[in-house]
Amino acid sequence: MVKEAYVHLRTIPNITMARFGSEQQQASTVLEIVNCCKLPKMAFASQVVAPSSTLRPRILITGAVTDAEALSACQTFQILVQRSMQVQVAVVRSPEEMEDGLPFASYVVVLFSRGMLRDPSFAKILLSAKSLSDPNNNGSLIEAELSPGTSEASDSVWGGVLSVSRRHSDNKHKASERNLKFVTVSADAGFEYPSLEFYEELELHRLGLSDSSRLGAEAGPELAKAYRSLLSVLSLPLSSLGSIGLLETQVSEICRRFRKYRDSAVGLALDQAADDSTSKELSKRRRRVILLEEEEEDNSTPAESSPPPPK
């Protein structure tokens, strides 16, 4: 009977899902499965309907995105948060995606998992966020959101919410009305907080990787400062392998940290107002970059030597 079952399994259509593929690729694979099983598509339609004016993600999620389990936790968390908050949410997998999304985002959620602090991909994403949030490189990625004498101060520190003061210079995204906040989530019981020896090793030897990781010599001290800031508060728990009931309860608690979107209509209206100034600043930046590139190209082009005068 077991042998016959294996023989039968080989006759069933096989559909491959790209584990690290884009969201669009995975959605296409799911649609292919639905069609193959002749299931009604409406049963799998998302209940989240975001207005067309809010297509920019307002909550960014990242972590050890090169690890299959950690990426799956990020994607599951993305779906649950988006359904709960009715706000556009995206998983960030590269520094380029962070650079594109951060100017319009209000929150960045980091999911802690085993080995994340030694993952060069996460390190580059975090350094990208640092450079965009702190162009003057004053050594701190994030600042604790404190309001002395109020309950919000304690909630911010012990609830895993950290606020970034955006002081952008002229060569970066300038003076957005948003106050970017980092929310930390412990999504893996195997995650270990680093020791002092880890920070010392990090400052001296980066992640112990070759230059192929594209982390420059200065990345060690920068990473150490960014990690210290990120790990300076307690994170909220997320049992990524738990039941859907437990996950929804934990996500509901985490979503309380997204105070801006407690009333999603009000929060998105504030975002829309801030988008206008952000878009103008980004357009100015692009024009400056184009002018600088043209200027460098003109300077690097050798002047044509004029022919010698006739004798």
mmCIF file with all atom_site columns, C-alpha atoms in Angstrom, residues 94-303:
data_model
loop_
_atom_site.group_PDB
_atom_site.id
_atom_site.type_symbol
_atom_site.label_atom_id
_atom_site.label_alt_id
_atom_site.label_comp_id
_atom_site.label_asym_id
_atom_site.label_entity_id
_atom_site.label_seq_id
_atom_site.pdbx_PDB_ins_code
_atom_site.Cartn_x
_atom_site.Cartn_y
_atom_site.Cartn_z
_atom_site.occupancy
_atom_site.B_iso_or_equiv
_atom_site.pdbx_formal_charge
_atom_site.auth_seq_id
_atom_site.auth_comp_id
_atom_site.auth_asym_id
_atom_site.auth_atom_id
_atom_site.pdbx_PDB_model_num
ATOM 1   C CA . SER A 1 94  ? 17.593 44.382 0.381   1.00 0.00 ? 94  SER A CA 1
ATOM 2   C CA . PRO A 1 95  ? 19.194 47.789 1.037   1.00 0.00 ? 95  PRO A CA 1
ATOM 3   C CA . GLU A 1 96  ? 17.644 49.014 -2.221  1.00 0.00 ? 96  GLU A CA 1
ATOM 4   C CA . GLU A 1 97  ? 14.151 48.124 -1.018  1.00 0.00 ? 97  GLU A CA 1
ATOM 5   C CA . MET A 1 98  ? 14.880 49.866 2.290   1.00 0.00 ? 98  MET A CA 1
ATOM 6   C CA . GLU A 1 99  ? 16.050 52.977 0.457   1.00 0.00 ? 99  GLU A CA 1
ATOM 7   C CA . ASP A 1 100 ? 12.887 53.010 -1.670  1.00 0.00 ? 100 ASP A CA 1
ATOM 8   C CA . GLY A 1 101 ? 10.456 52.427 1.177   1.00 0.00 ? 101 GLY A CA 1
ATOM 9   C CA . LEU A 1 102 ? 11.937 54.245 4.162   1.00 0.00 ? 102 LEU A CA 1
ATOM 10  C CA . PRO A 1 103 ? 11.165 57.857 3.113   1.00 0.00 ? 103 PRO A CA 1
ATOM 11  C CA . PHE A 1 104 ? 7.432  57.075 3.132   1.00 0.00 ? 104 PHE A CA 1
ATOM 12  C CA . ALA A 1 105 ? 7.316  54.646 6.082   1.00 0.00 ? 105 ALA A CA 1
ATOM 13  C CA . SER A 1 106 ? 6.355  55.413 9.668   1.00 0.00 ? 106 SER A CA 1
ATOM 14  C CA . TYR A 1 107 ? 7.511  52.139 11.262  1.00 0.00 ? 107 TYR A CA 1
ATOM 15  C CA . VAL A 1 108 ? 10.264 49.587 10.720  1.00 0.00 ? 108 VAL A CA 1
ATOM 16  C CA . VAL A 1 109 ? 9.741  46.218 12.420  1.00 0.00 ? 109 VAL A CA 1
ATOM 17  C CA . VAL A 1 110 ? 12.778 43.984 13.003  1.00 0.00 ? 110 VAL A CA 1
ATOM 18  C CA . LEU A 1 111 ? 12.070 40.313 13.707  1.00 0.00 ? 111 LEU A CA 1
ATOM 19  C CA . PHE A 1 112 ? 14.831 38.775 15.819  1.00 0.00 ? 112 PHE A CA 1
ATOM 20  C CA . SER A 1 113 ? 15.876 35.219 14.912  1.00 0.00 ? 113 SER A CA 1
ATOM 21  C CA . ARG A 1 114 ? 18.777 32.855 15.465  1.00 0.00 ? 114 ARG A CA 1
ATOM 22  C CA . GLY A 1 115 ? 21.960 33.990 13.691  1.00 0.00 ? 115 GLY A CA 1
ATOM 23  C CA . MET A 1 116 ? 20.468 37.284 12.500  1.00 0.00 ? 116 MET A CA 1
ATOM 24  C CA . LEU A 1 117 ? 23.275 39.439 13.905  1.00 0.00 ? 117 LEU A CA 1
ATOM 25  C CA . ARG A 1 118 ? 25.838 37.538 11.813  1.00 0.00 ? 118 ARG A CA 1
ATOM 26  C CA . ASP A 1 119 ? 23.817 37.744 8.606   1.00 0.00 ? 119 ASP A CA 1
ATOM 27  C CA . PRO A 1 120 ? 25.561 40.136 6.164   1.00 0.00 ? 120 PRO A CA 1
ATOM 28  C CA . SER A 1 121 ? 22.290 40.756 4.300   1.00 0.00 ? 121 SER A CA 1
ATOM 29  C CA . PHE A 1 122 ? 20.584 41.987 7.456   1.00 0.00 ? 122 PHE A CA 1
ATOM 30  C CA . ALA A 1 123 ? 23.678 44.035 8.341   1.00 0.00 ? 123 ALA A CA 1
ATOM 31  C CA . LYS A 1 124 ? 23.542 45.819 4.988   1.00 0.00 ? 124 LYS A CA 1
ATOM 32  C CA . ILE A 1 125 ? 19.809 46.482 5.333   1.00 0.00 ? 125 ILE A CA 1
ATOM 33  C CA . LEU A 1 126 ? 20.312 47.914 8.825   1.00 0.00 ? 126 LEU A CA 1
ATOM 34  C CA . LEU A 1 127 ? 23.234 50.089 7.713   1.00 0.00 ? 127 LEU A CA 1
ATOM 35  C CA . SER A 1 128 ? 21.102 51.340 4.828   1.00 0.00 ? 128 SER A CA 1
ATOM 36  C CA . ALA A 1 129 ? 18.381 52.351 7.278   1.00 0.00 ? 129 ALA A CA 1
ATOM 37  C CA . LYS A 1 130 ? 21.033 53.996 9.454   1.00 0.00 ? 130 LYS A CA 1
ATOM 38  C CA . SER A 1 131 ? 22.473 56.040 6.595   1.00 0.00 ? 131 SER A CA 1
ATOM 39  C CA . LEU A 1 132 ? 19.008 57.235 5.542   1.00 0.00 ? 132 LEU A CA 1
ATOM 40  C CA . SER A 1 133 ? 17.915 58.081 9.087   1.00 0.00 ? 133 SER A CA 1
ATOM 41  C CA . ASP A 1 134 ? 21.243 59.540 10.220  1.00 0.00 ? 134 ASP A CA 1
ATOM 42  C CA . PRO A 1 135 ? 23.085 61.080 7.241   1.00 0.00 ? 135 PRO A CA 1
ATOM 43  C CA . ASN A 1 136 ? 25.477 62.923 9.559   1.00 0.00 ? 136 ASN A CA 1
ATOM 44  C CA . ASN A 1 137 ? 26.575 59.527 10.941  1.00 0.00 ? 137 ASN A CA 1
ATOM 45  C CA . ASN A 1 138 ? 26.561 60.712 14.539  1.00 0.00 ? 138 ASN A CA 1
ATOM 46  C CA . GLY A 1 139 ? 26.747 57.148 15.800  1.00 0.00 ? 139 GLY A CA 1
ATOM 47  C CA . SER A 1 140 ? 23.173 56.383 16.812  1.00 0.00 ? 140 SER A CA 1
ATOM 48  C CA . LEU A 1 141 ? 20.643 54.639 14.652  1.00 0.00 ? 141 LEU A CA 1
ATOM 49  C CA . ILE A 1 142 ? 17.719 55.159 16.957  1.00 0.00 ? 142 ILE A CA 1
ATOM 50  C CA . GLU A 1 143 ? 16.724 57.082 20.036  1.00 0.00 ? 143 GLU A CA 1
ATOM 51  C CA . ALA A 1 144 ? 14.315 55.853 22.717  1.00 0.00 ? 144 ALA A CA 1
ATOM 52  C CA . GLU A 1 145 ? 10.991 57.643 22.523  1.00 0.00 ? 145 GLU A CA 1
ATOM 53  C CA . LEU A 1 146 ? 10.703 59.106 26.011  1.00 0.00 ? 146 LEU A CA 1
ATOM 54  C CA . SER A 1 147 ? 8.126  61.426 27.477  1.00 0.00 ? 147 SER A CA 1
ATOM 55  C CA . PRO A 1 148 ? 9.142  61.967 31.131  1.00 0.00 ? 148 PRO A CA 1
ATOM 56  C CA . GLY A 1 149 ? 6.282  61.834 33.574  1.00 0.00 ? 149 GLY A CA 1
ATOM 57  C CA . THR A 1 150 ? 3.897  59.997 31.243  1.00 0.00 ? 150 THR A CA 1
ATOM 58  C CA . SER A 1 151 ? 2.920  56.372 30.806  1.00 0.00 ? 151 SER A CA 1
ATOM 59  C CA . GLU A 1 152 ? 4.016  56.579 27.160  1.00 0.00 ? 152 GLU A CA 1
ATOM 60  C CA . ALA A 1 153 ? 7.667  56.681 28.185  1.00 0.00 ? 153 ALA A CA 1
ATOM 61  C CA . SER A 1 154 ? 7.592  53.335 29.953  1.00 0.00 ? 154 SER A CA 1
ATOM 62  C CA . ASP A 1 155 ? 5.484  51.823 27.190  1.00 0.00 ? 155 ASP A CA 1
ATOM 63  C CA . SER A 1 156 ? 7.982  52.953 24.558  1.00 0.00 ? 156 SER A CA 1
ATOM 64  C CA . VAL A 1 157 ? 11.052 51.553 26.263  1.00 0.00 ? 157 VAL A CA 1
ATOM 65  C CA . TRP A 1 158 ? 9.663  48.272 27.501  1.00 0.00 ? 158 TRP A CA 1
ATOM 66  C CA . GLY A 1 159 ? 7.314  47.708 24.594  1.00 0.00 ? 159 GLY A CA 1
ATOM 67  C CA . GLY A 1 160 ? 9.995  47.624 21.942  1.00 0.00 ? 160 GLY A CA 1
ATOM 68  C CA . VAL A 1 161 ? 9.355  50.984 20.276  1.00 0.00 ? 161 VAL A CA 1
ATOM 69  C CA . LEU A 1 162 ? 12.244 53.245 19.332  1.00 0.00 ? 162 LEU A CA 1
ATOM 70  C CA . SER A 1 163 ? 12.002 56.595 17.637  1.00 0.00 ? 163 SER A CA 1
ATOM 71  C CA . VAL A 1 164 ? 14.291 57.967 14.953  1.00 0.00 ? 164 VAL A CA 1
ATOM 72  C CA . SER A 1 165 ? 14.796 61.677 14.761  1.00 0.00 ? 165 SER A CA 1
ATOM 73  C CA . ARG A 1 166 ? 15.141 62.428 11.061  1.00 0.00 ? 166 ARG A CA 1
ATOM 74  C CA . ARG A 1 167 ? 17.697 65.179 10.625  1.00 0.00 ? 167 ARG A CA 1
ATOM 75  C CA . HIS A 1 168 ? 18.398 65.005 6.936   1.00 0.00 ? 168 HIS A CA 1
ATOM 76  C CA . SER A 1 169 ? 21.143 67.018 5.329   1.00 0.00 ? 169 SER A CA 1
ATOM 77  C CA . ASP A 1 170 ? 20.804 68.477 1.840   1.00 0.00 ? 170 ASP A CA 1
ATOM 78  C CA . ASN A 1 171 ? 22.201 65.367 0.186   1.00 0.00 ? 171 ASN A CA 1
ATOM 79  C CA . LYS A 1 172 ? 19.629 63.011 1.681   1.00 0.00 ? 172 LYS A CA 1
ATOM 80  C CA . HIS A 1 173 ? 15.860 62.787 2.121   1.00 0.00 ? 173 HIS A CA 1
ATOM 81  C CA . LYS A 1 174 ? 15.205 66.091 3.794   1.00 0.00 ? 174 LYS A CA 1
ATOM 82  C CA . ALA A 1 175 ? 12.947 67.075 6.707   1.00 0.00 ? 175 ALA A CA 1
ATOM 83  C CA . SER A 1 176 ? 9.998  64.729 6.450   1.00 0.00 ? 176 SER A CA 1
ATOM 84  C CA . GLU A 1 177 ? 7.144  65.325 8.879   1.00 0.00 ? 177 GLU A CA 1
ATOM 85  C CA . ARG A 1 178 ? 7.270  61.647 9.829   1.00 0.00 ? 178 ARG A CA 1
ATOM 86  C CA . ASN A 1 179 ? 8.836  60.469 13.041  1.00 0.00 ? 179 ASN A CA 1
ATOM 87  C CA . LEU A 1 180 ? 10.147 57.034 12.062  1.00 0.00 ? 180 LEU A CA 1
ATOM 88  C CA . LYS A 1 181 ? 9.903  54.385 14.784  1.00 0.00 ? 181 LYS A CA 1
ATOM 89  C CA . PHE A 1 182 ? 11.564 50.986 15.111  1.00 0.00 ? 182 PHE A CA 1
ATOM 90  C CA . VAL A 1 183 ? 9.608  48.115 16.689  1.00 0.00 ? 183 VAL A CA 1
ATOM 91  C CA . THR A 1 184 ? 11.510 44.991 17.744  1.00 0.00 ? 184 THR A CA 1
ATOM 92  C CA . VAL A 1 185 ? 9.913  41.539 17.845  1.00 0.00 ? 185 VAL A CA 1
ATOM 93  C CA . SER A 1 186 ? 11.391 38.287 19.164  1.00 0.00 ? 186 SER A CA 1
ATOM 94  C CA . ALA A 1 187 ? 10.255 35.688 16.616  1.00 0.00 ? 187 ALA A CA 1
ATOM 95  C CA . ASP A 1 188 ? 12.663 32.886 17.562  1.00 0.00 ? 188 ASP A CA 1
ATOM 96  C CA . ALA A 1 189 ? 13.378 31.403 20.988  1.00 0.00 ? 189 ALA A CA 1
ATOM 97  C CA . GLY A 1 190 ? 16.872 30.599 19.706  1.00 0.00 ? 190 GLY A CA 1
ATOM 98  C CA . PHE A 1 191 ? 17.827 34.270 19.343  1.00 0.00 ? 191 PHE A CA 1
ATOM 99  C CA . GLU A 1 192 ? 20.619 35.198 21.760  1.00 0.00 ? 192 GLU A CA 1
ATOM 100 C CA . TYR A 1 193 ? 21.512 38.706 22.832  1.00 0.00 ? 193 TYR A CA 1
ATOM 101 C CA . PRO A 1 194 ? 25.196 39.341 22.078  1.00 0.00 ? 194 PRO A CA 1
ATOM 102 C CA . SER A 1 195 ? 27.958 39.546 24.653  1.00 0.00 ? 195 SER A CA 1
ATOM 103 C CA . LEU A 1 196 ? 30.550 42.304 25.026  1.00 0.00 ? 196 LEU A CA 1
ATOM 104 C CA . GLU A 1 197 ? 33.033 40.025 23.258  1.00 0.00 ? 197 GLU A CA 1
ATOM 105 C CA . PHE A 1 198 ? 30.731 39.912 20.226  1.00 0.00 ? 198 PHE A CA 1
ATOM 106 C CA . TYR A 1 199 ? 30.721 43.709 19.952  1.00 0.00 ? 199 TYR A CA 1
ATOM 107 C CA . GLU A 1 200 ? 34.506 43.868 20.322  1.00 0.00 ? 200 GLU A CA 1
ATOM 108 C CA . GLU A 1 201 ? 34.954 41.236 17.626  1.00 0.00 ? 201 GLU A CA 1
ATOM 109 C CA . LEU A 1 202 ? 32.444 43.030 15.411  1.00 0.00 ? 202 LEU A CA 1
ATOM 110 C CA . GLU A 1 203 ? 34.255 46.354 15.689  1.00 0.00 ? 203 GLU A CA 1
ATOM 111 C CA . LEU A 1 204 ? 37.615 44.774 14.842  1.00 0.00 ? 204 LEU A CA 1
ATOM 112 C CA . HIS A 1 205 ? 36.702 42.130 12.273  1.00 0.00 ? 205 HIS A CA 1
ATOM 113 C CA . ARG A 1 206 ? 33.235 43.147 11.053  1.00 0.00 ? 206 ARG A CA 1
ATOM 114 C CA . LEU A 1 207 ? 31.352 39.858 10.650  1.00 0.00 ? 207 LEU A CA 1
ATOM 115 C CA . GLY A 1 208 ? 34.508 37.878 9.992   1.00 0.00 ? 208 GLY A CA 1
ATOM 116 C CA . LEU A 1 209 ? 33.678 37.772 6.291   1.00 0.00 ? 209 LEU A CA 1
ATOM 117 C CA . SER A 1 210 ? 35.701 38.523 3.194   1.00 0.00 ? 210 SER A CA 1
ATOM 118 C CA . ASP A 1 211 ? 35.325 41.706 1.182   1.00 0.00 ? 211 ASP A CA 1
ATOM 119 C CA . SER A 1 212 ? 32.869 39.850 -1.060  1.00 0.00 ? 212 SER A CA 1
ATOM 120 C CA . SER A 1 213 ? 30.209 40.678 1.538   1.00 0.00 ? 213 SER A CA 1
ATOM 121 C CA . ARG A 1 214 ? 30.614 44.340 0.469   1.00 0.00 ? 214 ARG A CA 1
ATOM 122 C CA . LEU A 1 215 ? 30.925 45.538 4.048   1.00 0.00 ? 215 LEU A CA 1
ATOM 123 C CA . GLY A 1 216 ? 33.673 48.129 4.201   1.00 0.00 ? 216 GLY A CA 1
ATOM 124 C CA . ALA A 1 217 ? 36.298 48.391 6.926   1.00 0.00 ? 217 ALA A CA 1
ATOM 125 C CA . GLU A 1 218 ? 34.265 51.089 8.677   1.00 0.00 ? 218 GLU A CA 1
ATOM 126 C CA . ALA A 1 219 ? 31.199 48.824 8.841   1.00 0.00 ? 219 ALA A CA 1
ATOM 127 C CA . GLY A 1 220 ? 32.362 47.129 12.062  1.00 0.00 ? 220 GLY A CA 1
ATOM 128 C CA . PRO A 1 221 ? 32.046 50.131 14.412  1.00 0.00 ? 221 PRO A CA 1
ATOM 129 C CA . GLU A 1 222 ? 28.903 51.320 12.607  1.00 0.00 ? 222 GLU A CA 1
ATOM 130 C CA . LEU A 1 223 ? 27.267 47.908 12.950  1.00 0.00 ? 223 LEU A CA 1
ATOM 131 C CA . ALA A 1 224 ? 28.181 47.685 16.623  1.00 0.00 ? 224 ALA A CA 1
ATOM 132 C CA . LYS A 1 225 ? 26.519 51.054 17.303  1.00 0.00 ? 225 LYS A CA 1
ATOM 133 C CA . ALA A 1 226 ? 23.446 50.110 15.275  1.00 0.00 ? 226 ALA A CA 1
ATOM 134 C CA . TYR A 1 227 ? 23.104 46.732 17.017  1.00 0.00 ? 227 TYR A CA 1
ATOM 135 C CA . ARG A 1 228 ? 23.462 48.310 20.466  1.00 0.00 ? 228 ARG A CA 1
ATOM 136 C CA . SER A 1 229 ? 20.701 50.792 19.661  1.00 0.00 ? 229 SER A CA 1
ATOM 137 C CA . LEU A 1 230 ? 18.430 48.141 18.190  1.00 0.00 ? 230 LEU A CA 1
ATOM 138 C CA . LEU A 1 231 ? 18.863 45.791 21.151  1.00 0.00 ? 231 LEU A CA 1
ATOM 139 C CA . SER A 1 232 ? 18.564 48.468 23.825  1.00 0.00 ? 232 SER A CA 1
ATOM 140 C CA . VAL A 1 233 ? 14.917 47.660 24.598  1.00 0.00 ? 233 VAL A CA 1
ATOM 141 C CA . LEU A 1 234 ? 12.918 44.527 25.248  1.00 0.00 ? 234 LEU A CA 1
ATOM 142 C CA . SER A 1 235 ? 11.191 43.018 22.223  1.00 0.00 ? 235 SER A CA 1
ATOM 143 C CA . LEU A 1 236 ? 7.656  41.693 22.042  1.00 0.00 ? 236 LEU A CA 1
ATOM 144 C CA . PRO A 1 237 ? 7.160  37.942 21.477  1.00 0.00 ? 237 PRO A CA 1
ATOM 145 C CA . LEU A 1 238 ? 5.902  36.297 18.293  1.00 0.00 ? 238 LEU A CA 1
ATOM 146 C CA . SER A 1 239 ? 5.472  32.506 18.181  1.00 0.00 ? 239 SER A CA 1
ATOM 147 C CA . SER A 1 240 ? 5.851  32.043 14.427  1.00 0.00 ? 240 SER A CA 1
ATOM 148 C CA . LEU A 1 241 ? 5.151  28.290 14.715  1.00 0.00 ? 241 LEU A CA 1
ATOM 149 C CA . GLY A 1 242 ? 2.200  28.710 17.081  1.00 0.00 ? 242 GLY A CA 1
ATOM 150 C CA . SER A 1 243 ? -1.503 28.339 16.384  1.00 0.00 ? 243 SER A CA 1
ATOM 151 C CA . ILE A 1 244 ? -3.367 30.996 14.428  1.00 0.00 ? 244 ILE A CA 1
ATOM 152 C CA . GLY A 1 245 ? -5.202 31.986 17.616  1.00 0.00 ? 245 GLY A CA 1
ATOM 153 C CA . LEU A 1 246 ? -1.942 32.597 19.479  1.00 0.00 ? 246 LEU A CA 1
ATOM 154 C CA . LEU A 1 247 ? -0.449 34.456 16.511  1.00 0.00 ? 247 LEU A CA 1
ATOM 155 C CA . GLU A 1 248 ? -3.445 36.763 16.208  1.00 0.00 ? 248 GLU A CA 1
ATOM 156 C CA . THR A 1 249 ? -3.297 37.550 19.932  1.00 0.00 ? 249 THR A CA 1
ATOM 157 C CA . GLN A 1 250 ? 0.429  38.355 19.781  1.00 0.00 ? 250 GLN A CA 1
ATOM 158 C CA . VAL A 1 251 ? 0.069  40.404 16.594  1.00 0.00 ? 251 VAL A CA 1
ATOM 159 C CA . SER A 1 252 ? -2.786 42.360 18.162  1.00 0.00 ? 252 SER A CA 1
ATOM 160 C CA . GLU A 1 253 ? -0.496 43.242 21.077  1.00 0.00 ? 253 GLU A CA 1
ATOM 161 C CA . ILE A 1 254 ? 2.330  44.256 18.733  1.00 0.00 ? 254 ILE A CA 1
ATOM 162 C CA . CYS A 1 255 ? -0.047 46.375 16.641  1.00 0.00 ? 255 CYS A CA 1
ATOM 163 C CA . ARG A 1 256 ? -0.742 48.505 19.706  1.00 0.00 ? 256 ARG A CA 1
ATOM 164 C CA . ARG A 1 257 ? 2.758  49.937 19.140  1.00 0.00 ? 257 ARG A CA 1
ATOM 165 C CA . PHE A 1 258 ? 1.648  51.368 15.802  1.00 0.00 ? 258 PHE A CA 1
ATOM 166 C CA . ARG A 1 259 ? -0.099 54.237 17.571  1.00 0.00 ? 259 ARG A CA 1
ATOM 167 C CA . LYS A 1 260 ? -0.285 56.368 14.452  1.00 0.00 ? 260 LYS A CA 1
ATOM 168 C CA . TYR A 1 261 ? -2.665 53.875 12.842  1.00 0.00 ? 261 TYR A CA 1
ATOM 169 C CA . ARG A 1 262 ? -5.014 53.209 15.751  1.00 0.00 ? 262 ARG A CA 1
ATOM 170 C CA . ASP A 1 263 ? -7.385 55.184 13.551  1.00 0.00 ? 263 ASP A CA 1
ATOM 171 C CA . SER A 1 264 ? -6.077 54.133 10.145  1.00 0.00 ? 264 SER A CA 1
ATOM 172 C CA . ALA A 1 265 ? -7.994 56.850 8.275   1.00 0.00 ? 265 ALA A CA 1
ATOM 173 C CA . VAL A 1 266 ? -6.390 59.603 10.360  1.00 0.00 ? 266 VAL A CA 1
ATOM 174 C CA . GLY A 1 267 ? -2.928 58.049 10.134  1.00 0.00 ? 267 GLY A CA 1
ATOM 175 C CA . LEU A 1 268 ? -3.129 57.611 6.370   1.00 0.00 ? 268 LEU A CA 1
ATOM 176 C CA . ALA A 1 269 ? -4.353 61.193 5.969   1.00 0.00 ? 269 ALA A CA 1
ATOM 177 C CA . LEU A 1 270 ? -1.261 62.397 7.838   1.00 0.00 ? 270 LEU A CA 1
ATOM 178 C CA . ASP A 1 271 ? 0.884  60.199 5.593   1.00 0.00 ? 271 ASP A CA 1
ATOM 179 C CA . GLN A 1 272 ? -0.695 61.651 2.475   1.00 0.00 ? 272 GLN A CA 1
ATOM 180 C CA . ALA A 1 273 ? 0.084  65.177 3.651   1.00 0.00 ? 273 ALA A CA 1
ATOM 181 C CA . ALA A 1 274 ? 3.695  64.211 4.403   1.00 0.00 ? 274 ALA A CA 1
ATOM 182 C CA . ASP A 1 275 ? 4.063  62.405 1.062   1.00 0.00 ? 275 ASP A CA 1
ATOM 183 C CA . ASP A 1 276 ? 3.826  65.647 -0.880  1.00 0.00 ? 276 ASP A CA 1
ATOM 184 C CA . SER A 1 277 ? 6.842  67.251 0.789   1.00 0.00 ? 277 SER A CA 1
ATOM 185 C CA . THR A 1 278 ? 8.776  63.967 0.713   1.00 0.00 ? 278 THR A CA 1
ATOM 186 C CA . SER A 1 279 ? 8.144  63.531 -3.019  1.00 0.00 ? 279 SER A CA 1
ATOM 187 C CA . LYS A 1 280 ? 9.326  67.076 -3.697  1.00 0.00 ? 280 LYS A CA 1
ATOM 188 C CA . GLU A 1 281 ? 12.531 66.491 -1.749  1.00 0.00 ? 281 GLU A CA 1
ATOM 189 C CA . LEU A 1 282 ? 13.166 63.199 -3.557  1.00 0.00 ? 282 LEU A CA 1
ATOM 190 C CA . SER A 1 283 ? 12.677 64.923 -6.916  1.00 0.00 ? 283 SER A CA 1
ATOM 191 C CA . LYS A 1 284 ? 15.165 67.616 -5.924  1.00 0.00 ? 284 LYS A CA 1
ATOM 192 C CA . ARG A 1 285 ? 17.626 64.949 -4.838  1.00 0.00 ? 285 ARG A CA 1
ATOM 193 C CA . ARG A 1 286 ? 17.316 63.085 -8.139  1.00 0.00 ? 286 ARG A CA 1
ATOM 194 C CA . ARG A 1 287 ? 17.916 66.291 -10.078 1.00 0.00 ? 287 ARG A CA 1
ATOM 195 C CA . ARG A 1 288 ? 21.013 67.034 -7.986  1.00 0.00 ? 288 ARG A CA 1
ATOM 196 C CA . VAL A 1 289 ? 22.338 63.511 -8.578  1.00 0.00 ? 289 VAL A CA 1
ATOM 197 C CA . ILE A 1 290 ? 21.791 63.844 -12.336 1.00 0.00 ? 290 ILE A CA 1
ATOM 198 C CA . LEU A 1 291 ? 23.554 67.210 -12.403 1.00 0.00 ? 291 LEU A CA 1
ATOM 199 C CA . LEU A 1 292 ? 26.491 65.836 -10.403 1.00 0.00 ? 292 LEU A CA 1
ATOM 200 C CA . GLU A 1 293 ? 26.797 62.831 -12.721 1.00 0.00 ? 293 GLU A CA 1
ATOM 201 C CA . GLU A 1 294 ? 26.746 65.073 -15.789 1.00 0.00 ? 294 GLU A CA 1
ATOM 202 C CA . GLU A 1 295 ? 29.343 67.331 -14.189 1.00 0.00 ? 295 GLU A CA 1
ATOM 203 C CA . GLU A 1 296 ? 31.619 64.388 -13.380 1.00 0.00 ? 296 GLU A CA 1
ATOM 204 C CA . GLU A 1 297 ? 31.194 63.042 -16.901 1.00 0.00 ? 297 GLU A CA 1
ATOM 205 C CA . ASP A 1 298 ? 32.170 66.409 -18.384 1.00 0.00 ? 298 ASP A CA 1
ATOM 206 C CA . ASN A 1 299 ? 35.231 66.624 -16.129 1.00 0.00 ? 299 ASN A CA 1
ATOM 207 C CA . SER A 1 300 ? 36.346 63.092 -16.976 1.00 0.00 ? 300 SER A CA 1
ATOM 208 C CA . THR A 1 301 ? 36.045 63.608 -20.746 1.00 0.00 ? 301 THR A CA 1
ATOM 209 C CA . PRO A 1 302 ? 39.447 64.730 -22.109 1.00 0.00 ? 302 PRO A CA 1
ATOM 210 C CA . ALA A 1 303 ? 39.366 67.903 -24.126 1.00 0.00 ? 303 ALA A CA 1
#
